[in-house]
Short mmCIF file of C-alpha atoms in Angstrom, two decimals:
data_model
loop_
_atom_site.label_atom_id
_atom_site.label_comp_id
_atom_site.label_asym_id
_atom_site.label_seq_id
_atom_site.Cartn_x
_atom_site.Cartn_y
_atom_site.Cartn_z
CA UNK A 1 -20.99 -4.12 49.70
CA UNK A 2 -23.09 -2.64 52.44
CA UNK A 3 -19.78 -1.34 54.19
CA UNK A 4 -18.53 -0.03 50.97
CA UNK A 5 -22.30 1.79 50.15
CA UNK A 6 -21.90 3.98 53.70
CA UNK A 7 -18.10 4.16 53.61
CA UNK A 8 -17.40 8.40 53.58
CA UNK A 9 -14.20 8.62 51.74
CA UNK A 10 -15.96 5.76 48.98
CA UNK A 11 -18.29 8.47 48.49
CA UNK A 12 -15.91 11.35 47.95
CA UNK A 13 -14.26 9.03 44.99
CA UNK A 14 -17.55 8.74 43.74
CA UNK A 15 -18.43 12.62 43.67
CA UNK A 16 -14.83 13.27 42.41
CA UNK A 17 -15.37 10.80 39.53
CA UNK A 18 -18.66 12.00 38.92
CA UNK A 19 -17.27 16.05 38.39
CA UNK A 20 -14.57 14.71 36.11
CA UNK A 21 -16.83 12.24 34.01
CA UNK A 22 -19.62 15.37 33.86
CA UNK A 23 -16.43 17.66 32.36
CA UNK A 24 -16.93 15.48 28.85
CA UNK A 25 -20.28 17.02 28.40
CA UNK A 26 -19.23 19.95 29.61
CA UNK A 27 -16.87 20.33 27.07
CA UNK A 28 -19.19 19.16 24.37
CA UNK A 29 -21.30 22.24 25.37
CA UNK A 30 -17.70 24.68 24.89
CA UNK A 31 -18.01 22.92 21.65
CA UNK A 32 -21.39 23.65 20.72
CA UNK A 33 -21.22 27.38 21.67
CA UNK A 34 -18.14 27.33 19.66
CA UNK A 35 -19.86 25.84 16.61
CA UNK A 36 -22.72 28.09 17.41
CA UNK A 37 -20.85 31.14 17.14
CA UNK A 38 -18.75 29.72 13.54
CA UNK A 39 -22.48 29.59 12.22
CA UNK A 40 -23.31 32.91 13.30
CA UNK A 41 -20.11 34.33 11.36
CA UNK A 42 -20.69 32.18 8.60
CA UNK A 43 -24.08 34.18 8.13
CA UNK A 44 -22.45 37.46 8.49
CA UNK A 45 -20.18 36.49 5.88
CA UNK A 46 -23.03 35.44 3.56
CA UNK A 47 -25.15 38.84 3.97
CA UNK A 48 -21.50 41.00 3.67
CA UNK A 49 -20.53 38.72 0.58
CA UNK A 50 -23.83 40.33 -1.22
CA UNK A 51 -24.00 43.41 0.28
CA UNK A 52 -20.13 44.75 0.96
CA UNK A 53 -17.61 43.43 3.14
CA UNK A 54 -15.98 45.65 5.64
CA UNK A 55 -14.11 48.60 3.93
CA UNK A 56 -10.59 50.01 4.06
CA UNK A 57 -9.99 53.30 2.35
CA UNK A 58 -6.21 53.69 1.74
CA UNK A 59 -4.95 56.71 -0.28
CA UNK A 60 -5.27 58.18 -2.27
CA UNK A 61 -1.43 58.32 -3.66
CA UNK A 62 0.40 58.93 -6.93
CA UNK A 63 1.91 56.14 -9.11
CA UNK A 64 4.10 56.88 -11.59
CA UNK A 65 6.30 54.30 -13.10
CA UNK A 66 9.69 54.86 -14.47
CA UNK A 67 12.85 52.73 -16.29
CA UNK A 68 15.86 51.59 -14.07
CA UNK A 69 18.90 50.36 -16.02
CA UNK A 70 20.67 47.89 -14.20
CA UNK A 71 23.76 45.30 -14.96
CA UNK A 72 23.03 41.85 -15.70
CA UNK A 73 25.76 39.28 -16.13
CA UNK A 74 25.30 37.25 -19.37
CA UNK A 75 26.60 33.74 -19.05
CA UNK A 76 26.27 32.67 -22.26
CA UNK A 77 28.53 35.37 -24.10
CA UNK A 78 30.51 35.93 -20.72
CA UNK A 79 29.66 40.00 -20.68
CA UNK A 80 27.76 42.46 -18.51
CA UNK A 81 24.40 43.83 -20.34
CA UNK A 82 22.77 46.83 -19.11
CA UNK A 83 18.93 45.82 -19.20
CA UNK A 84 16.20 47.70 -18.72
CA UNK A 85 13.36 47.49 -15.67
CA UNK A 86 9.50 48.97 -14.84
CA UNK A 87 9.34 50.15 -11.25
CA UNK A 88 7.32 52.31 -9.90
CA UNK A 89 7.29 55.49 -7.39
CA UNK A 90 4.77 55.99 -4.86
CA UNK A 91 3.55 59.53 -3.34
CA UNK A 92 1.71 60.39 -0.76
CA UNK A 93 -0.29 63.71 -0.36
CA UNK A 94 0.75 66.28 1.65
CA UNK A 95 -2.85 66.97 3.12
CA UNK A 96 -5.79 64.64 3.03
CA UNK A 97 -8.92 65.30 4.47
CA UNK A 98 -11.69 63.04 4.54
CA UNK A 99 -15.76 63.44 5.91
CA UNK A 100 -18.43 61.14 5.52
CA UNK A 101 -21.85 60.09 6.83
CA UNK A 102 -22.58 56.44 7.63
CA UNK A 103 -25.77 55.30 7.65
CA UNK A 104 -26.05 51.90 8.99
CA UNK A 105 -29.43 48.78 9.20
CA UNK A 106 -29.70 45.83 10.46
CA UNK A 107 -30.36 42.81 7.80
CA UNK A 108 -31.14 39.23 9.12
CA UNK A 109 -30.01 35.78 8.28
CA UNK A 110 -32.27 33.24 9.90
CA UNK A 111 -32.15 34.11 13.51
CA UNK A 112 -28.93 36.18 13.25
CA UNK A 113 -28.71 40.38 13.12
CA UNK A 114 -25.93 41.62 10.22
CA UNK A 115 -25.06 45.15 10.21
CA UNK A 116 -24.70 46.58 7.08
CA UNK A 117 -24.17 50.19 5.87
CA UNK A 118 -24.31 52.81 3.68
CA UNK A 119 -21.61 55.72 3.38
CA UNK A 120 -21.75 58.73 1.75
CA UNK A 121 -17.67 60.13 1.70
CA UNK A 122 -16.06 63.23 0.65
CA UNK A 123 -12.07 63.08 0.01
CA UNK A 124 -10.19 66.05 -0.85
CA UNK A 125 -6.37 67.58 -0.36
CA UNK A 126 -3.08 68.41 -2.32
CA UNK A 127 -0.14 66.92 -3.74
CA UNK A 128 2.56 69.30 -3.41
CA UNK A 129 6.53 68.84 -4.88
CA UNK A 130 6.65 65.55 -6.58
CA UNK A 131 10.30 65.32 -6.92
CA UNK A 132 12.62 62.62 -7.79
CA UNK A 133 15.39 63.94 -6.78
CA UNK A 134 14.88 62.57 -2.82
CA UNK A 135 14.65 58.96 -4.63
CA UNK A 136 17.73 59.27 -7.27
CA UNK A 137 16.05 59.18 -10.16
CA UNK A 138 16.89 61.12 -13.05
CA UNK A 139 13.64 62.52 -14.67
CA UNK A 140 14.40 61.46 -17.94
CA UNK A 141 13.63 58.09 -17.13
CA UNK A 142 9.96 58.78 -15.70
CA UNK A 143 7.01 58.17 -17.73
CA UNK A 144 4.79 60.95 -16.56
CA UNK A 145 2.08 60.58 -19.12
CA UNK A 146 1.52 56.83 -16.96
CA UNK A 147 1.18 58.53 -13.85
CA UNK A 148 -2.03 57.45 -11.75
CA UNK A 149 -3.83 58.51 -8.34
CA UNK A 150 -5.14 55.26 -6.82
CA UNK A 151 -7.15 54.78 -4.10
CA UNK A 152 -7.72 51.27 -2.36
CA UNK A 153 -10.58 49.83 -1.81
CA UNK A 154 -11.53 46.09 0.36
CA UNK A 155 -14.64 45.32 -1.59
CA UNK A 156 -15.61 47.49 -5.41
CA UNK A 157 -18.97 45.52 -5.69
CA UNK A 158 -19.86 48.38 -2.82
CA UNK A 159 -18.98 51.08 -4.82
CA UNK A 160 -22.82 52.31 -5.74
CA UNK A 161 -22.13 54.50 -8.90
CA UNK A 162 -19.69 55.85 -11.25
CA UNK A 163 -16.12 58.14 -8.79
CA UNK A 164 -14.58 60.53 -10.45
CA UNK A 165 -11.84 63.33 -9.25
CA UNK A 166 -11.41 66.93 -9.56
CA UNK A 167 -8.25 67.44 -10.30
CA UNK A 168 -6.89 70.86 -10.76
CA UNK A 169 -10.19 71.72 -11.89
CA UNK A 170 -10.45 69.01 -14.51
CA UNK A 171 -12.90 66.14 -13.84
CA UNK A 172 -11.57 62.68 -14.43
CA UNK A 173 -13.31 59.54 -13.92
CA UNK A 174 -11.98 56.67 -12.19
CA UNK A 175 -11.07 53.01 -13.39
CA UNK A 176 -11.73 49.07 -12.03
CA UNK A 177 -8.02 47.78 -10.44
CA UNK A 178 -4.78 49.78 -9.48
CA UNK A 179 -2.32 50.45 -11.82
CA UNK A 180 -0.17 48.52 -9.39
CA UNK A 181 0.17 45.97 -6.46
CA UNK A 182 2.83 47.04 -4.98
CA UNK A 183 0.73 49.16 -2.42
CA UNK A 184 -2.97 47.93 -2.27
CA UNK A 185 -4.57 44.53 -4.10
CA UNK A 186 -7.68 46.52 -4.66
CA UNK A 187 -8.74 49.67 -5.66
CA UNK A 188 -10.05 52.04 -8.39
CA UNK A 189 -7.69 54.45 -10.37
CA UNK A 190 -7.64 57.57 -12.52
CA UNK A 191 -4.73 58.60 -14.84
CA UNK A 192 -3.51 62.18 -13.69
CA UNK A 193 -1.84 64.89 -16.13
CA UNK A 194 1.65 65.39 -13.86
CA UNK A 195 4.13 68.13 -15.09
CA UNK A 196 7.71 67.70 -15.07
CA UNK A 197 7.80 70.89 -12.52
CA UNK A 198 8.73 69.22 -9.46
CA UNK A 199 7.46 72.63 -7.72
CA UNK A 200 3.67 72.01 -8.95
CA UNK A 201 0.82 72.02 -6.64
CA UNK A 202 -1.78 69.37 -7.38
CA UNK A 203 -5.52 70.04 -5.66
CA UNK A 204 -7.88 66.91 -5.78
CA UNK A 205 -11.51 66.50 -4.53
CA UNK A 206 -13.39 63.38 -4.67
CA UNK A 207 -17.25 61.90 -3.39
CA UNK A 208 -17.88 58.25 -3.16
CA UNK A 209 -20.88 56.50 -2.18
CA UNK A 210 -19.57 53.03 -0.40
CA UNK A 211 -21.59 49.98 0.48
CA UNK A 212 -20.06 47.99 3.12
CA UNK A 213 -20.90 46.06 6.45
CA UNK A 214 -18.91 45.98 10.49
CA UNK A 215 -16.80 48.24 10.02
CA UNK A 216 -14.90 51.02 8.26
CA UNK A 217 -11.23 52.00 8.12
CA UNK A 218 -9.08 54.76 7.05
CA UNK A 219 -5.27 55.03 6.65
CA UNK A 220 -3.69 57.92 7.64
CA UNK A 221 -1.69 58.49 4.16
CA UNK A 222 -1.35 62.28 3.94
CA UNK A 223 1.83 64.45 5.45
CA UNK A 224 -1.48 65.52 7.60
CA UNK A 225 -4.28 63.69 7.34
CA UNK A 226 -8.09 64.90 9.22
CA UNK A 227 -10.95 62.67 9.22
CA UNK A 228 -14.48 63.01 10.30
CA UNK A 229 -17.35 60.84 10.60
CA UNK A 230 -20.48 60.99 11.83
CA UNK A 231 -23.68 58.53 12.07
CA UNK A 232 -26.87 57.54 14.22
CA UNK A 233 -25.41 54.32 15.18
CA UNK A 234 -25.50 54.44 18.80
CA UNK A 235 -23.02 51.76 19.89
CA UNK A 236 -19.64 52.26 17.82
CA UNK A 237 -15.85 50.83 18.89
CA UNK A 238 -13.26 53.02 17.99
CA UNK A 239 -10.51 50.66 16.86
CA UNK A 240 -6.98 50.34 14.96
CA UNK A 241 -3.42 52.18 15.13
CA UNK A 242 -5.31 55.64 16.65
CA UNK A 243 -7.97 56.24 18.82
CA UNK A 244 -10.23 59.58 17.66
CA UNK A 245 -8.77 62.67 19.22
CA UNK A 246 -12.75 64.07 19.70
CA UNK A 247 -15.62 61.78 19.62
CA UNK A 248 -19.45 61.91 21.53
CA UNK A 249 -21.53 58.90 21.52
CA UNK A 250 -25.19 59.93 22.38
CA UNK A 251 -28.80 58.37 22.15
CA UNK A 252 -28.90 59.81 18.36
CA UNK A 253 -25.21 58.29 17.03
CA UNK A 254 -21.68 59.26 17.47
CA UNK A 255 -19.07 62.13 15.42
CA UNK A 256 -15.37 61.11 15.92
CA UNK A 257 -12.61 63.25 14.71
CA UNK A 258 -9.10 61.93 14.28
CA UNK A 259 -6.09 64.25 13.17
CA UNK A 260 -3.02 61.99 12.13
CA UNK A 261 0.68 63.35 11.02
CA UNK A 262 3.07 61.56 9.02
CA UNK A 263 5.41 61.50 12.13
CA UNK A 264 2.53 58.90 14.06
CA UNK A 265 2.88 56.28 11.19
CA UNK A 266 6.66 53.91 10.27
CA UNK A 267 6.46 55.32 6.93
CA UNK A 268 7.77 58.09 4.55
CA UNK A 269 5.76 60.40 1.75
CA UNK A 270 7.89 59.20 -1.16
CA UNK A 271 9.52 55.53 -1.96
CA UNK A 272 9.76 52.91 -4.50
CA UNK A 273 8.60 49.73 -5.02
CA UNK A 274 6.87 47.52 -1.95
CA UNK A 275 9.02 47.77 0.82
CA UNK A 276 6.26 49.72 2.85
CA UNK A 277 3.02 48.04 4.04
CA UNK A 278 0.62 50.90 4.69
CA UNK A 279 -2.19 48.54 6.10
CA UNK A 280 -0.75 48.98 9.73
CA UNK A 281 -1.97 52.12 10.35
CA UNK A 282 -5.52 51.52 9.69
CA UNK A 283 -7.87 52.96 11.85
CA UNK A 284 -11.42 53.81 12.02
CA UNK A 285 -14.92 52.26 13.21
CA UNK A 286 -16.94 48.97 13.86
CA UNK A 287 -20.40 49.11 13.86
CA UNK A 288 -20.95 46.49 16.67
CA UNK A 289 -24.11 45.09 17.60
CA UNK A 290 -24.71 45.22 21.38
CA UNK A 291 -24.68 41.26 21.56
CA UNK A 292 -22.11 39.24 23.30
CA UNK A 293 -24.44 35.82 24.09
CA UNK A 294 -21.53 33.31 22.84
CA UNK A 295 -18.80 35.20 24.52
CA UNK A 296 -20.99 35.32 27.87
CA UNK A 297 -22.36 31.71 27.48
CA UNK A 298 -18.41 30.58 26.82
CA UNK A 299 -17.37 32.71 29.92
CA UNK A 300 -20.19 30.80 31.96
CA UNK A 301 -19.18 27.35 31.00
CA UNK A 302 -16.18 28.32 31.86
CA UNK A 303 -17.08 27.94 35.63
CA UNK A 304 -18.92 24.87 34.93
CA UNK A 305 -16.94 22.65 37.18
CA UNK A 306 -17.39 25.50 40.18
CA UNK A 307 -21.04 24.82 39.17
CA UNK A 308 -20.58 21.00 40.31
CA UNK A 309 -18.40 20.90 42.66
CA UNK A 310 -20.73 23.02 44.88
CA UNK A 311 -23.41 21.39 44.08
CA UNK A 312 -22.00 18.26 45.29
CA UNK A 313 -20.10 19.35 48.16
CA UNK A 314 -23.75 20.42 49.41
CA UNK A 315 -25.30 17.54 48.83
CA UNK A 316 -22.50 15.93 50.67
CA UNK A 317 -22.76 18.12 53.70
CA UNK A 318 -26.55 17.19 53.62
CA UNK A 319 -25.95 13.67 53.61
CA UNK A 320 -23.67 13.74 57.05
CA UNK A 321 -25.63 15.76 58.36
CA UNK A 322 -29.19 14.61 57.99
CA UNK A 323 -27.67 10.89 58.11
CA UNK A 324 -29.17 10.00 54.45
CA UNK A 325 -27.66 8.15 51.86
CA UNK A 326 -28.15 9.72 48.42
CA UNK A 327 -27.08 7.43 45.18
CA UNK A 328 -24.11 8.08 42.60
CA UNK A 329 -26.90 7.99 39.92
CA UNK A 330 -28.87 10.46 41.75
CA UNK A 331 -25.74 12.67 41.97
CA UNK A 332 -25.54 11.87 38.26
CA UNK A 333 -29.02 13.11 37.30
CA UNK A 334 -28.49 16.34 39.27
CA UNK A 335 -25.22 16.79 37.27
CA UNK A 336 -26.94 16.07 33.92
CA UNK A 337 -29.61 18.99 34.88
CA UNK A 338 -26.35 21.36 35.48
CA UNK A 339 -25.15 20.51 32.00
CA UNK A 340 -28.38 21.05 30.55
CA UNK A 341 -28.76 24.43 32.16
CA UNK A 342 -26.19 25.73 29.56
CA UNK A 343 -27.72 24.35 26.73
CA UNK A 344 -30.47 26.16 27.89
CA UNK A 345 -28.47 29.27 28.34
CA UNK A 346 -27.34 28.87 25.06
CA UNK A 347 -30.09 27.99 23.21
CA UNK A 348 -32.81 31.16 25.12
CA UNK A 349 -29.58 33.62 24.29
CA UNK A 350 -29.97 33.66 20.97
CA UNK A 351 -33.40 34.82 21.12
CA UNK A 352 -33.96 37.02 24.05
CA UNK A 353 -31.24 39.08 26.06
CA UNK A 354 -28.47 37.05 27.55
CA UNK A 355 -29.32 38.31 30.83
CA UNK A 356 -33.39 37.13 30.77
CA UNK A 357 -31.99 34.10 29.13
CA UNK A 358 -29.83 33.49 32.49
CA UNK A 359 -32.55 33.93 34.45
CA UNK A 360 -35.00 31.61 32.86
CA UNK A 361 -32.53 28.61 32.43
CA UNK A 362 -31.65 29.42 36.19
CA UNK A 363 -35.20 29.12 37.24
CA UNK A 364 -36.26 25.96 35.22
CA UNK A 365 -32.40 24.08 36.70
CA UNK A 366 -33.65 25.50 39.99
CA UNK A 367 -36.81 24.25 40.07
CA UNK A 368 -35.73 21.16 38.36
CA UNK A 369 -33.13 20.30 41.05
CA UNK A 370 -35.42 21.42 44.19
CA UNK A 371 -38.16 19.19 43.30
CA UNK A 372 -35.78 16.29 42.45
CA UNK A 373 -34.20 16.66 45.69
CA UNK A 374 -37.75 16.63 47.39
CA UNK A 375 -38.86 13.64 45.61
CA UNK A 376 -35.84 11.53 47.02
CA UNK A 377 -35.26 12.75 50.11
CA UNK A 378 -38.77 13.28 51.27
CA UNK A 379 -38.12 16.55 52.79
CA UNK A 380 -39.38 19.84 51.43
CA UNK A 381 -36.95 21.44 54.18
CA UNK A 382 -33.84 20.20 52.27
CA UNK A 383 -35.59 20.71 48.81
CA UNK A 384 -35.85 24.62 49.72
CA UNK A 385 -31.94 24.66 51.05
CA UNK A 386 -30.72 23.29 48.40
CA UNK A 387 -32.80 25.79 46.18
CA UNK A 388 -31.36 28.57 48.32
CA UNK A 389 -28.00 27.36 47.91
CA UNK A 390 -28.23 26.83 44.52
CA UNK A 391 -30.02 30.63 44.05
CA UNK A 392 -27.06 32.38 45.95
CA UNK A 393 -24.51 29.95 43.50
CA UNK A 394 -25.82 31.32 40.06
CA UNK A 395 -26.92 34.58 41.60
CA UNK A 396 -22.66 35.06 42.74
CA UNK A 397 -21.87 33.92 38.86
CA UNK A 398 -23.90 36.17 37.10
CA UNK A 399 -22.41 38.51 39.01
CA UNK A 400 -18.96 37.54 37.87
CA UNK A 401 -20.36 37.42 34.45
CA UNK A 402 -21.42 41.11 34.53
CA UNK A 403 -18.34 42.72 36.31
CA UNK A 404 -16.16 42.00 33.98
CA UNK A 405 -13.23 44.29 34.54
CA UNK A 406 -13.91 42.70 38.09
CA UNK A 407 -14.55 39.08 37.70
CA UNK A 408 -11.21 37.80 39.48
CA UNK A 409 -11.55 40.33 42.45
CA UNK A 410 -15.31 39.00 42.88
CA UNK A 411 -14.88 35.50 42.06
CA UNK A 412 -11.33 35.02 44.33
CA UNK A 413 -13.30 36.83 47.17
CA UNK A 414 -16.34 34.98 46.40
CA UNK A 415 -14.20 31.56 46.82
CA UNK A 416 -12.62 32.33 49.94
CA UNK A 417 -16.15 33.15 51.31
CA UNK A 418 -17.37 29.40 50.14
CA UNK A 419 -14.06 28.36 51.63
CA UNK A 420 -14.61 29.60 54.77
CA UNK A 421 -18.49 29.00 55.44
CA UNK A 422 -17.24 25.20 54.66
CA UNK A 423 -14.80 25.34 57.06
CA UNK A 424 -17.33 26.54 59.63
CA UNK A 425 -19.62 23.91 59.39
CA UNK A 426 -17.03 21.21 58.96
CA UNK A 427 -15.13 21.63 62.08
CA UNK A 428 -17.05 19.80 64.30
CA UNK A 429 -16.77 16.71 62.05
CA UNK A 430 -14.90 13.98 62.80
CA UNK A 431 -13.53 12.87 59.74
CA UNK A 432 -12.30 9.32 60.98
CA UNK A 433 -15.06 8.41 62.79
CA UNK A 434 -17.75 9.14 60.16
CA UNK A 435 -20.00 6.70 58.16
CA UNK A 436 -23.31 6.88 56.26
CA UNK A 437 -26.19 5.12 58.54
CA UNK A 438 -27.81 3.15 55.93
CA UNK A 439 -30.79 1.72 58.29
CA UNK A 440 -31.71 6.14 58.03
CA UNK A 441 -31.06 6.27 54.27
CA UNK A 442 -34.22 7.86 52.73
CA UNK A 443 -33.03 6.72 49.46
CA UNK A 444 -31.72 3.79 47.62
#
């Protein structure tokens, strides 16, 4: 047993044990940020539930159903029968311009930060040559007294009081639901005097005052279509199909400008039925809040078993070279306080900064580790390596953790640094002449 206690490669198949038994917790902890981060979203959910959920605007566009006649083959009698069908045919406007104002706060749910809004838009453009002849369909089969402009919207319990349209200078108000599903699941829509002059112009103006929270999205649906919005949120992503083609992001907010034409999108200005999705060409704005703690906690853990294998390896390097003998369970422990550093992480991040919260839960495993080392090796010389060490380890992660766009280049040259420093001081070692002296141990 005593042979076995001071045999070197024994120990290495105890420290490589030990890293792969301390990868259960450390997964455990993935878990926990994981579950951490499902409760945050969960509260989100419940404030946007109340308040507004995100919003799409898509339209608006011109519904106007019509009667198709088609064969049908009657089994019973043995004859064709010439029945008669609803469809409908969509339009799109030929310009659509849209400005608004967002106005965004911050609500909170427990310990989490929701960010909710309030938007004041303006919608206006023109309808120009609804004709029926591009679709083959002959006009005395259109219902034009049905026809309806509908405009989708995600969530109507944000919509704060009664919309209504100008439409060729005659104000009409706006119902609950869309006249039909074949477009958009939910929306508001007005029915729309349409004259069987396929040459008729059609101007329409519209305000709407829209509750919502994270984020708000436009599709491009006019022949031309010009957005603008401004607000004094300071920290916006520009997401979706198009990217603004003029924004400035300052101290006091941001005003993005996108100009979209019908040639950018996979879809035409005129069609029937469903057999166009417009949803993929959404764009527009979240309204992020400048907190990433789970994603940088995650990315951290992520380098958890770098973490302990250094940690280790230098405790291993200490023990052949200062001839003591330090226990598995004393590796254990000093694995245990590397765990717990990330439930420290974890836990400080979602109540300070993610960067203060590094450094305190680096400190307190620091210190925690130092001392411990100390305590069983009697030697405040090793206790303040291994704190170095230790320093320059987290100190080279949060590093990583920071440069993102540059974490491999870092971390790979980082490696090959550790790599070769180890190398150094190994070379002189004779590998199969080595054994722990237990009559020097300083430990049990």
């Amino acid at each position: 047993m005593k042979k076995l206690k001071s045999n070197i490669y024994f120990k290495i198949g105890i420290i490589i044990f030990l890293i792969l038994v301390l990868m259960i917790p450390t997964s455990m902890v993935e878990n926990l940020i994981h579950e951490r981060e499902q409760v945050q979203s969960s509260a989100i959910d419940e404030v946007s539930s109340k308040w507004g959920k995100g919003q799409t605007i898509s339209g608006p566009f011109i519904s106007i159903p019509f009667d198709k006649y088609v064969n049908k083959y009657n089994k019973k009698d043995s004859v064709n029968e010439i029945i008669k069908i609803k469809q409908w045919a969509h339009f799109l406007p030929e310009k659509l311009n849209i400005s608004g104002i967002i106005q965004p706060e911050k609500r909170n749910r427990g310990i989490y930060e929701v960010v909710v809004y309030e938007s004041k838009l303006k919608i206006e453009g023109n309808f120009d040559n609804i004709d029926f002849k591009n679709l083959d369909i002959d006009k005395k089969d259109v219902h034009f007294d049905k026809a309806t402009l509908n405009i989708g919207i995600n969530d109507l319990k944000g919509i704060e009081k009664q919309v209504s349209i100008k439409w060729n200078n005659q104000n009409i108000s706006f119902n609950s639901g869309t006249s039909t599903k074949e477009i958009i699941s939910s929306g508001i829509n007005a029915v729309v005097p349409i004259a069987n002059d396929s040459m008729q112009t059609y101007l329409f103006s519209t305000e709407i005052d829209l509750k919502g929270s994270q984020y708000l999205y436009f599709t491009p649906v006019g022949k031309t279509t010009d957005v603008r919005i401004k607000s004094n949120w300071t920290t916006p992503s520009f997401t979706g199909t198009y990217l603004p083609d003029d924004r400035t992001v300052t101290d006091d907010g941001f005003d993005s400008k996108w100009n979209i034409l019908h040639l950018n999108r996979n879809y035409p200005q005129e069609w029937v039925g469903s057999k166009y999705n417009i949803d993929i060409s959404t764009f527009g704005t979240d309204l992020l809040l400048p907190v990433d703690n789970y994603k940088k906690s995650y990315r951290v853990a992520r380098y958890a078993i770098l973490f302990l294998a250094l940690t280790f390896l230098t405790f291993f390097f200490v023990e052949i070279m200062r001839k003591v003998f330090i226990h598995p369970i004393q590796y254990l422990l000093v694995g245990m306080a590397i765990i717990v550093f990330y439930v420290l992480l974890l836990s400080f991040s979602e109540h300070i900064t993610f960067n203060f919260a590094y450094i305190i839960a680096s400190i307190l495993t620091l210190s925690l580790v130092s001392l411990y080392t100390m305590a069983i090796l009697k030697s405040k010389q090793i206790g303040f390596l291994i704190f170095g060490i230790l320093f320059i380890m987290y100190s080279f992660i949060f590093t990583i953790i920071q440069l993102e766009d540059y974490a491999l280049l870092i971390g790979s040259s980082g490696m090959f640094i550790i790599l070769c420093i180890v190398m150094y001081y190994s070379r002189k070692i004779d590998w199969y002449n080595i054994n722990l002296d237990e009559k020097e141990s300083l430990s049990n």
